PDB file of C-alpha atoms in Angstrom:
ATOM      1  CA  LEU A   1     -98.382 -39.281-101.118  1.00 40.00           C
ATOM      2  CA  SER A   2    -102.120 -38.277-100.905  1.00 47.00           C
ATOM      3  CA  CYS A   3    -102.522 -35.555-103.317  1.00 63.00           C
ATOM      4  CA  GLY A   4     -99.931 -37.116-105.571  1.00 45.00           C
ATOM      5  CA  SER A   5    -101.708 -40.082-106.300  1.00 46.00           C
ATOM      6  CA  ASP A   6    -105.594 -40.413-105.509  1.00 48.00           C
ATOM      7  CA  LEU A   7    -106.579 -36.965-106.049  1.00 47.00           C
ATOM      8  CA  TYR A   8    -104.144 -36.277-108.842  1.00 43.00           C
ATOM      9  CA  PHE A   9    -105.115 -38.828-110.753  1.00 46.00           C
ATOM     10  CA  LYS A  10    -108.920 -38.600-110.079  1.00 44.00           C
ATOM     11  CA  PHE A  11    -108.561 -35.056-111.316  1.00 47.00           C
ATOM     12  CA  ILE A  12    -106.183 -35.411-114.474  1.00 45.00           C
ATOM     13  CA  LYS A  13    -108.400 -38.483-115.833  1.00 46.00           C
ATOM     14  CA  SER A  14    -111.839 -36.919-114.814  1.00 46.00           C
ATOM     15  CA  HIS A  15    -113.386 -35.596-118.390  1.00 39.00           C
ATOM     16  CA  SER A  16    -113.155 -31.759-117.416  1.00 48.00           C
ATOM     17  CA  ALA A  17    -109.322 -31.686-116.283  1.00 49.00           C
ATOM     18  CA  LYS A  18    -108.097 -34.253-118.881  1.00 49.00           C
ATOM     19  CA  GLU A  19    -109.691 -32.094-121.381  1.00 54.00           C
ATOM     20  CA  ILE A  20    -108.215 -29.071-120.289  1.00 55.00           C
ATOM     21  CA  TRP A  21    -104.668 -30.500-120.011  1.00 51.00           C
ATOM     22  CA  ASP A  22    -104.960 -32.273-123.351  1.00 56.00           C
ATOM     23  CA  ARG A  23    -105.842 -28.980-125.203  1.00 54.00           C
ATOM     24  CA  LEU A  24    -103.156 -27.295-123.605  1.00 54.00           C
ATOM     25  CA  ALA A  25    -100.408 -29.842-124.608  1.00 50.00           C
ATOM     26  CA  GLU A  26    -102.089 -30.000-128.388  1.00 52.00           C
ATOM     27  CA  LYS A  27    -102.110 -26.346-128.410  1.00 49.00           C
ATOM     28  CA  ARG A  28     -98.420 -25.781-127.345  1.00 46.00           C
ATOM     29  CA  ARG A  29     -97.542 -28.795-129.694  1.00 50.00           C
ATOM     30  CA  ARG A  30     -99.176 -26.928-132.492  1.00 50.00           C
ATOM     31  CA  GLY A  31     -97.336 -23.450-131.361  1.00 48.00           C
ATOM     32  CA  SER A  32     -94.098 -24.997-131.926  1.00 42.00           C
ATOM     33  CA  HIS A  33     -94.817 -24.872-135.663  1.00 41.00           C
ATOM     34  CA  SER A  34     -96.485 -21.503-136.107  1.00 38.00           C
ATOM     35  CA  PRO A  35     -94.875 -18.007-135.011  1.00 35.00           C
ATOM     36  CA  ALA A  36     -93.664 -17.592-131.205  1.00 37.00           C
ATOM     37  CA  PRO A  37     -95.841 -16.994-128.665  1.00 38.00           C
ATOM     38  CA  ASP A  38     -97.195 -13.681-128.162  1.00 38.00           C
ATOM     39  CA  HIS A  39     -96.402 -13.049-131.491  1.00 36.00           C
ATOM     40  CA  GLU A  40     -97.942  -9.305-132.616  1.00 34.00           C
ATOM     41  CA  GLU A  41     -96.710  -8.866-136.056  1.00 31.00           C
ATOM     42  CA  ALA A  42     -98.764  -6.327-137.991  1.00 33.00           C
ATOM     43  CA  VAL A  43    -100.350  -7.850-140.822  1.00 30.00           C
ATOM     44  CA  GLN A  44    -103.442  -7.254-142.871  1.00 34.00           C
ATOM     45  CA  PRO A  45    -106.396  -8.541-141.197  1.00 37.00           C
ATOM     46  CA  SER A  46    -108.739 -10.895-142.689  1.00 34.00           C
ATOM     47  CA  PRO A  47    -112.087  -9.636-143.484  1.00 40.00           C
ATOM     48  CA  SER A  48    -114.670  -9.919-140.591  1.00 39.00           C
ATOM     49  CA  PRO A  49    -118.606 -11.275-141.423  1.00 38.00           C
ATOM     50  CA  PRO A  50    -121.114  -8.661-140.402  1.00 42.00           C
ATOM     51  CA  LEU A  51    -122.519  -9.215-137.097  1.00 46.00           C
ATOM     52  CA  PRO A  52    -125.612  -7.563-135.497  1.00 42.00           C
ATOM     53  CA  ASP A  53    -124.356  -4.369-133.579  1.00 45.00           C
ATOM     54  CA  ASP A  54    -123.304  -5.672-130.059  1.00 46.00           C
ATOM     55  CA  ASP A  55    -121.720  -2.439-128.318  1.00 45.00           C
ATOM     56  CA  GLU A  56    -123.509  -2.983-125.322  1.00 44.00           C
ATOM     57  CA  VAL A  57    -124.405  -6.716-125.315  1.00 44.00           C
ATOM     58  CA  PRO A  58    -124.701  -7.932-121.676  1.00 46.00           C
ATOM     59  CA  ILE A  59    -122.650 -11.236-120.777  1.00 44.00           C
ATOM     60  CA  GLU A  60    -125.582 -13.267-121.119  1.00 40.00           C
ATOM     61  CA  ARG A  61    -126.426 -12.456-124.436  1.00 42.00           C
ATOM     62  CA  ALA A  62    -123.095 -12.694-125.749  1.00 44.00           C
ATOM     63  CA  THR A  63    -123.348 -16.329-126.213  1.00 45.00           C
ATOM     64  CA  ARG A  64    -124.217 -16.647-130.238  1.00 50.00           C
ATOM     65  CA  GLY A  65    -122.900 -19.921-131.889  1.00 60.00           C
ATOM     66  CA  HIS A  66    -119.296 -20.019-131.663  1.00 66.00           C
ATOM     67  CA  LEU A  67    -119.073 -20.283-135.457  1.00 75.00           C
ATOM     68  CA  ASP A  68    -119.877 -16.555-135.675  1.00 87.00           C
ATOM     69  CA  TYR A  69    -116.494 -16.020-133.980  1.00 93.00           C
ATOM     70  CA  GLU A  70    -114.314 -18.221-135.999  1.00 95.00           C
ATOM     71  CA  ILE A  71    -112.076 -15.376-136.991  1.00 96.00           C
ATOM     72  CA  LEU A  72    -111.388 -14.266-133.529  1.00 97.00           C
ATOM     73  CA  ASN A  73    -110.683 -17.711-132.518  1.00 97.00           C
ATOM     74  CA  LYS A  74    -108.411 -18.499-135.186  1.00 97.00           C
ATOM     75  CA  ALA A  75    -106.529 -15.011-134.731  1.00 98.00           C
ATOM     76  CA  VAL A  76    -106.018 -15.809-130.886  1.00 98.00           C
ATOM     77  CA  GLU A  77    -105.086 -19.357-131.187  1.00 97.00           C
ATOM     78  CA  GLU A  78    -102.411 -18.219-133.860  1.00 97.00           C
ATOM     79  CA  GLY A  79    -101.162 -15.238-131.789  1.00 98.00           C
ATOM     80  CA  ASN A  80    -102.322 -12.839-134.407  1.00 98.00           C
ATOM     81  CA  TRP A  81    -103.049  -9.920-132.044  1.00 98.00           C
ATOM     82  CA  HIS A  82    -103.495  -7.460-135.026  1.00 98.00           C
ATOM     83  CA  ASP A  83    -106.603  -9.700-136.390  1.00 98.00           C
ATOM     84  CA  ALA A  84    -108.072 -10.039-133.001  1.00 98.00           C
ATOM     85  CA  LYS A  85    -107.833  -6.830-132.021  1.00 98.00           C
ATOM     86  CA  SER A  86    -109.547  -5.803-135.319  1.00 97.00           C
ATOM     87  CA  PHE A  87    -112.286  -8.075-135.059  1.00 97.00           C
ATOM     88  CA  LEU A  88    -113.092  -6.831-131.337  1.00 98.00           C
ATOM     89  CA  ASP A  89    -112.919  -3.270-132.377  1.00 97.00           C
ATOM     90  CA  ASN A  90    -115.732  -3.869-135.110  1.00 96.00           C
ATOM     91  CA  HIS A  91    -117.715  -6.298-132.369  1.00 96.00           C
ATOM     92  CA  PRO A  92    -117.073  -5.175-128.700  1.00 95.00           C
ATOM     93  CA  GLY A  93    -119.245  -7.759-127.317  1.00 95.00           C
ATOM     94  CA  ALA A  94    -117.175 -10.677-128.513  1.00 97.00           C
ATOM     95  CA  VAL A  95    -114.695 -10.252-125.922  1.00 97.00           C
ATOM     96  CA  SER A  96    -117.364 -11.574-123.405  1.00 96.00           C
ATOM     97  CA  ALA A  97    -118.791 -14.142-125.852  1.00 96.00           C
ATOM     98  CA  LYS A  98    -118.043 -17.913-126.125  1.00 95.00           C
ATOM     99  CA  ILE A  99    -115.776 -18.502-129.066  1.00 96.00           C
ATOM    100  CA  SER A 100    -115.058 -21.988-129.229  1.00 94.00           C
ATOM    101  CA  SER A 101    -117.329 -25.165-129.066  1.00 92.00           C
ATOM    102  CA  LYS A 102    -116.084 -25.798-125.771  1.00 93.00           C
ATOM    103  CA  GLY A 103    -117.638 -22.701-124.461  1.00 94.00           C
ATOM    104  CA  ASP A 104    -114.255 -20.730-124.137  1.00 97.00           C
ATOM    105  CA  THR A 105    -113.982 -16.981-123.829  1.00 98.00           C
ATOM    106  CA  ALA A 106    -111.054 -15.622-126.250  1.00 98.00           C
ATOM    107  CA  LEU A 107    -109.170 -15.279-123.008  1.00 98.00           C
ATOM    108  CA  HIS A 108    -109.477 -18.849-122.228  1.00 98.00           C
ATOM    109  CA  VAL A 109    -108.408 -19.622-125.952  1.00 97.00           C
ATOM    110  CA  ALA A 110    -105.172 -17.464-125.312  1.00 98.00           C
ATOM    111  CA  ILE A 111    -104.252 -19.177-122.044  1.00 97.00           C
ATOM    112  CA  LEU A 112    -104.801 -22.705-123.682  1.00 96.00           C
ATOM    113  CA  ALA A 113    -102.490 -21.512-126.756  1.00 96.00           C
ATOM    114  CA  GLY A 114     -99.804 -20.086-124.536  1.00 96.00           C
ATOM    115  CA  HIS A 115    -100.046 -16.579-125.857  1.00 98.00           C
ATOM    116  CA  VAL A 116     -99.500 -14.498-122.698  1.00 97.00           C
ATOM    117  CA  LYS A 117     -99.601 -10.775-124.110  1.00 98.00           C
ATOM    118  CA  ILE A 118    -102.585 -11.152-126.175  1.00 98.00           C
ATOM    119  CA  ALA A 119    -104.327 -12.947-123.025  1.00 98.00           C
ATOM    120  CA  GLU A 120    -102.938  -9.731-120.824  1.00 98.00           C
ATOM    121  CA  HIS A 121    -104.828  -7.494-123.481  1.00 98.00           C
ATOM    122  CA  LEU A 122    -107.615  -9.068-123.127  1.00 99.00           C
ATOM    123  CA  VAL A 123    -107.658  -9.018-119.503  1.00 99.00           C
ATOM    124  CA  GLU A 124    -107.572  -5.043-120.098  1.00 98.00           C
ATOM    125  CA  MET A 125    -110.384  -4.971-122.323  1.00 98.00           C
ATOM    126  CA  MET A 126    -112.820  -7.238-120.227  1.00 98.00           C
ATOM    127  CA  SER A 127    -115.286  -6.105-117.185  1.00 98.00           C
ATOM    128  CA  GLU A 128    -114.505  -7.792-113.987  1.00 98.00           C
ATOM    129  CA  GLU A 129    -117.928  -9.603-114.245  1.00 98.00           C
ATOM    130  CA  SER A 130    -116.647 -11.343-117.778  1.00 98.00           C
ATOM    131  CA  LEU A 131    -113.429 -12.477-116.106  1.00 98.00           C
ATOM    132  CA  GLU A 132    -115.896 -14.748-113.929  1.00 98.00           C
ATOM    133  CA  LEU A 133    -116.936 -16.607-116.960  1.00 97.00           C
ATOM    134  CA  THR A 134    -116.634 -20.331-117.162  1.00 96.00           C
ATOM    135  CA  ASN A 135    -116.397 -22.571-120.204  1.00 94.00           C
ATOM    136  CA  GLU A 136    -118.383 -25.784-120.261  1.00 92.00           C
ATOM    137  CA  PHE A 137    -115.794 -27.658-118.110  1.00 90.00           C
ATOM    138  CA  GLY A 138    -116.582 -25.185-115.185  1.00 92.00           C
ATOM    139  CA  SER A 139    -113.025 -23.363-115.613  1.00 94.00           C
ATOM    140  CA  THR A 140    -112.419 -19.717-115.041  1.00 96.00           C
ATOM    141  CA  ALA A 141    -109.521 -18.568-117.194  1.00 98.00           C
ATOM    142  CA  LEU A 142    -107.775 -18.192-113.715  1.00 98.00           C
ATOM    143  CA  SER A 143    -107.959 -21.840-113.394  1.00 95.00           C
ATOM    144  CA  LEU A 144    -106.546 -22.283-116.651  1.00 96.00           C
ATOM    145  CA  ALA A 145    -103.600 -19.695-115.754  1.00 96.00           C
ATOM    146  CA  ALA A 146    -103.049 -21.925-112.519  1.00 96.00           C
ATOM    147  CA  ILE A 147    -102.664 -25.041-114.548  1.00 93.00           C
ATOM    148  CA  SER A 148    -100.065 -23.237-117.017  1.00 93.00           C
ATOM    149  CA  GLY A 149     -98.571 -21.460-114.047  1.00 95.00           C
ATOM    150  CA  VAL A 150     -98.696 -17.932-115.866  1.00 94.00           C
ATOM    151  CA  THR A 151     -98.063 -16.037-112.452  1.00 97.00           C
ATOM    152  CA  LYS A 152     -98.119 -12.246-114.138  1.00 97.00           C
ATOM    153  CA  LEU A 153    -101.202 -12.924-115.931  1.00 98.00           C
ATOM    154  CA  ALA A 154    -102.895 -14.306-112.537  1.00 98.00           C
ATOM    155  CA  LYS A 155    -101.846 -11.049-110.909  1.00 98.00           C
ATOM    156  CA  LYS A 156    -103.474  -9.106-113.689  1.00 98.00           C
ATOM    157  CA  MET A 157    -106.470 -10.884-113.362  1.00 99.00           C
ATOM    158  CA  PHE A 158    -106.727 -10.855-109.699  1.00 98.00           C
ATOM    159  CA  GLU A 159    -105.872  -7.145-109.551  1.00 98.00           C
ATOM    160  CA  LYS A 160    -109.271  -6.653-111.943  1.00 98.00           C
ATOM    161  CA  ASN A 161    -111.359  -8.820-109.941  1.00 99.00           C
ATOM    162  CA  PRO A 162    -109.980 -10.264-106.637  1.00 98.00           C
ATOM    163  CA  LYS A 163    -112.914 -12.297-106.018  1.00 98.00           C
ATOM    164  CA  LEU A 164    -111.606 -14.848-108.881  1.00 98.00           C
ATOM    165  CA  VAL A 165    -109.368 -16.567-106.318  1.00 98.00           C
ATOM    166  CA  THR A 166    -112.391 -17.471-104.290  1.00 97.00           C
ATOM    167  CA  ILE A 167    -114.358 -19.223-107.420  1.00 96.00           C
ATOM    168  CA  ALA A 168    -114.142 -22.893-107.520  1.00 92.00           C
ATOM    169  CA  ASN A 169    -114.290 -25.068-110.452  1.00 86.00           C
ATOM    170  CA  GLU A 170    -118.076 -25.781-110.902  1.00 76.00           C
ATOM    171  CA  HIS A 171    -117.573 -29.445-112.249  1.00 69.00           C
ATOM    172  CA  GLU A 172    -115.700 -32.288-110.459  1.00 55.00           C
ATOM    173  CA  ASP A 173    -113.669 -31.422-107.432  1.00 67.00           C
ATOM    174  CA  GLY A 174    -114.699 -27.944-107.210  1.00 76.00           C
ATOM    175  CA  LEU A 175    -110.914 -27.050-106.464  1.00 91.00           C
ATOM    176  CA  LEU A 176    -110.145 -23.298-105.789  1.00 95.00           C
ATOM    177  CA  PRO A 177    -107.246 -21.883-108.472  1.00 97.00           C
ATOM    178  CA  VAL A 178    -104.398 -22.185-105.401  1.00 97.00           C
ATOM    179  CA  ILE A 179    -105.381 -25.904-105.104  1.00 95.00           C
ATOM    180  CA  VAL A 180    -105.474 -26.215-108.700  1.00 93.00           C
ATOM    181  CA  ALA A 181    -101.745 -25.078-109.121  1.00 96.00           C
ATOM    182  CA  SER A 182    -100.705 -27.237-106.358  1.00 95.00           C
ATOM    183  CA  LEU A 183    -101.952 -30.263-107.863  1.00 91.00           C
ATOM    184  CA  TYR A 184     -99.566 -29.115-110.908  1.00 92.00           C
ATOM    185  CA  GLY A 185     -96.879 -28.500-108.577  1.00 94.00           C
ATOM    186  CA  ARG A 186     -96.429 -24.806-110.073  1.00 96.00           C
ATOM    187  CA  LYS A 187     -94.700 -23.479-107.206  1.00 97.00           C
ATOM    188  CA  HIS A 188     -94.068 -19.790-108.264  1.00 98.00           C
ATOM    189  CA  ILE A 189     -97.801 -19.421-109.052  1.00 98.00           C
ATOM    190  CA  VAL A 190     -98.937 -21.613-106.065  1.00 98.00           C
ATOM    191  CA  ARG A 191     -96.996 -19.050-103.681  1.00 98.00           C
ATOM    192  CA  TYR A 192     -98.717 -15.778-105.413  1.00 99.00           C
ATOM    193  CA  LEU A 193    -102.204 -17.238-105.293  1.00 99.00           C
ATOM    194  CA  TYR A 194    -101.923 -18.399-101.728  1.00 99.00           C
ATOM    195  CA  SER A 195    -100.822 -14.911-100.685  1.00 99.00           C
ATOM    196  CA  VAL A 196    -103.710 -13.386-102.097  1.00 99.00           C
ATOM    197  CA  THR A 197    -106.495 -15.996-101.247  1.00 98.00           C
ATOM    198  CA  PRO A 198    -108.419 -14.843 -98.270  1.00 98.00           C
ATOM    199  CA  LEU A 199    -107.447 -17.468 -95.383  1.00 97.00           C
ATOM    200  CA  GLU A 200    -110.769 -17.804 -94.236  1.00 96.00           C
ATOM    201  CA  GLU A 201    -111.685 -19.905 -97.736  1.00 96.00           C
ATOM    202  CA  LEU A 202    -108.924 -22.303 -96.221  1.00 96.00           C
ATOM    203  CA  SER A 203    -109.737 -22.598 -92.718  1.00 94.00           C
ATOM    204  CA  PRO A 204    -111.414 -25.973 -91.129  1.00 93.00           C
ATOM    205  CA  GLU A 205    -114.641 -24.161 -91.040  1.00 90.00           C
ATOM    206  CA  LYS A 206    -114.756 -23.922 -95.196  1.00 86.00           C
ATOM    207  CA  GLY A 207    -115.599 -26.310 -97.717  1.00 77.00           C
ATOM    208  CA  ASP A 208    -118.203 -29.384 -98.259  1.00 78.00           C
ATOM    209  CA  PRO A 209    -117.609 -30.964 -95.643  1.00 83.00           C
ATOM    210  CA  PRO A 210    -115.808 -28.339 -93.955  1.00 87.00           C
ATOM    211  CA  GLY A 211    -111.985 -28.416 -93.623  1.00 87.00           C
ATOM    212  CA  GLU A 212    -111.698 -30.344 -96.712  1.00 89.00           C
ATOM    213  CA  ARG A 213    -110.323 -27.954 -98.794  1.00 91.00           C
ATOM    214  CA  GLY A 214    -108.018 -26.551 -96.984  1.00 93.00           C
ATOM    215  CA  ALA A 215    -106.786 -30.196 -95.766  1.00 92.00           C
ATOM    216  CA  THR A 216    -106.745 -30.954 -99.447  1.00 91.00           C
ATOM    217  CA  LEU A 217    -104.525 -27.918-100.463  1.00 94.00           C
ATOM    218  CA  LEU A 218    -101.908 -28.991 -97.235  1.00 95.00           C
ATOM    219  CA  ASN A 219    -101.768 -32.348 -98.557  1.00 92.00           C
ATOM    220  CA  CYS A 220    -101.247 -31.308-101.909  1.00 93.00           C
ATOM    221  CA  LEU A 221     -98.438 -28.474-100.767  1.00 96.00           C
ATOM    222  CA  ILE A 222     -96.500 -31.588 -99.113  1.00 94.00           C
ATOM    223  CA  SER A 223     -96.628 -33.385-102.289  1.00 93.00           C
ATOM    224  CA  ALA A 224     -95.732 -30.916-104.617  1.00 95.00           C
ATOM    225  CA  GLU A 225     -92.783 -29.821-101.633  1.00 96.00           C
ATOM    226  CA  ILE A 226     -94.103 -26.336-101.304  1.00 97.00           C
ATOM    227  CA  TYR A 227     -93.119 -26.633 -97.566  1.00 97.00           C
ATOM    228  CA  ASP A 228     -93.055 -23.083 -96.907  1.00 98.00           C
ATOM    229  CA  VAL A 229     -96.553 -22.448 -97.876  1.00 98.00           C
ATOM    230  CA  ALA A 230     -97.757 -25.657 -95.903  1.00 97.00           C
ATOM    231  CA  SER A 231     -95.877 -24.601 -92.795  1.00 97.00           C
ATOM    232  CA  ASP A 232     -97.796 -21.312 -93.054  1.00 98.00           C
ATOM    233  CA  LEU A 233    -101.062 -22.887 -93.446  1.00 97.00           C
ATOM    234  CA  LEU A 234    -100.423 -25.044 -90.584  1.00 96.00           C
ATOM    235  CA  LYS A 235     -99.343 -22.187 -88.349  1.00 97.00           C
ATOM    236  CA  HIS A 236    -102.726 -20.381 -89.271  1.00 97.00           C
ATOM    237  CA  PHE A 237    -104.888 -23.993 -89.040  1.00 96.00           C
ATOM    238  CA  PRO A 238    -103.119 -26.621 -87.073  1.00 94.00           C
ATOM    239  CA  HIS A 239    -106.462 -28.552 -86.995  1.00 92.00           C
ATOM    240  CA  LEU A 240    -106.231 -29.113 -90.772  1.00 92.00           C
ATOM    241  CA  ALA A 241    -103.414 -31.730 -90.170  1.00 90.00           C
ATOM    242  CA  PHE A 242    -106.257 -33.854 -88.641  1.00 88.00           C
ATOM    243  CA  THR A 243    -108.972 -33.044 -90.901  1.00 86.00           C
ATOM    244  CA  LYS A 244    -109.976 -35.626 -94.023  1.00 79.00           C
ATOM    245  CA  ASP A 245    -108.990 -34.246 -97.484  1.00 74.00           C
ATOM    246  CA  HIS A 246    -110.916 -34.819-100.686  1.00 70.00           C
ATOM    247  CA  ASP A 247    -109.729 -38.599-100.296  1.00 65.00           C
ATOM    248  CA  ASP A 248    -110.503 -39.165 -97.055  1.00 63.00           C
ATOM    249  CA  ASN A 249    -106.898 -38.863 -96.012  1.00 68.00           C
ATOM    250  CA  TYR A 250    -104.788 -37.083 -93.269  1.00 71.00           C
ATOM    251  CA  THR A 251    -102.027 -35.005 -93.533  1.00 73.00           C
ATOM    252  CA  LEU A 252    -100.290 -37.148 -90.733  1.00 57.00           C
ATOM    253  CA  ARG A 253    -100.620 -40.285 -92.933  1.00 58.00           C
ATOM    254  CA  ILE A 254     -98.232 -38.653 -95.836  1.00 49.00           C
TER     255      ILE A 254
END
């Protein structure tokens, strides 16, 4: 299978994707020995070190050394919304800051740790623009949600910023969120992301080279046995069946 072999293994073996997946797996394993995901039990917050006033910190300046945000990072990783919210109340600009050594925002960290409710709270607090922030691997938080298969979170993010579904990973293969989800066979979120991704983004005229993006999605959909979406995509763009995907394969060879 085209998407199920070359592209899939290239994607997960690439530095960026492997790092993301390893971190997801590691944090989920760690979570099995810690409070249940989305734990929001009221506890006394740890004291926060003083930071400069950042009530109006623009995104481009909210990138202080990640060590300044250790308390926030730890609280989000552990699913402690009480401590995280306390920190954010004192330092509002931190919601758009890179708080980990990998350039993750608090939202990235929450998704990687599997804390969906905390992630939803963070989406509510973030601006449309800050939802477009990427980590050092070029991944938006929506890309991580696509890998995790968290559809309700993806919906919340899209409703706040529809542009997110058209933002490709900046590194490696430059894949749209719907393609990332299809690589991992996340059927439910694939169907949702496909329904909200503008069709023109998947047309034979789009991509570099033209058509590669749509053909790659088509082959991934077939490999993941998401035939209803594959059929709909082909109905709109029959020419994709004769277009090379990322690995120079054609749908008719699958």
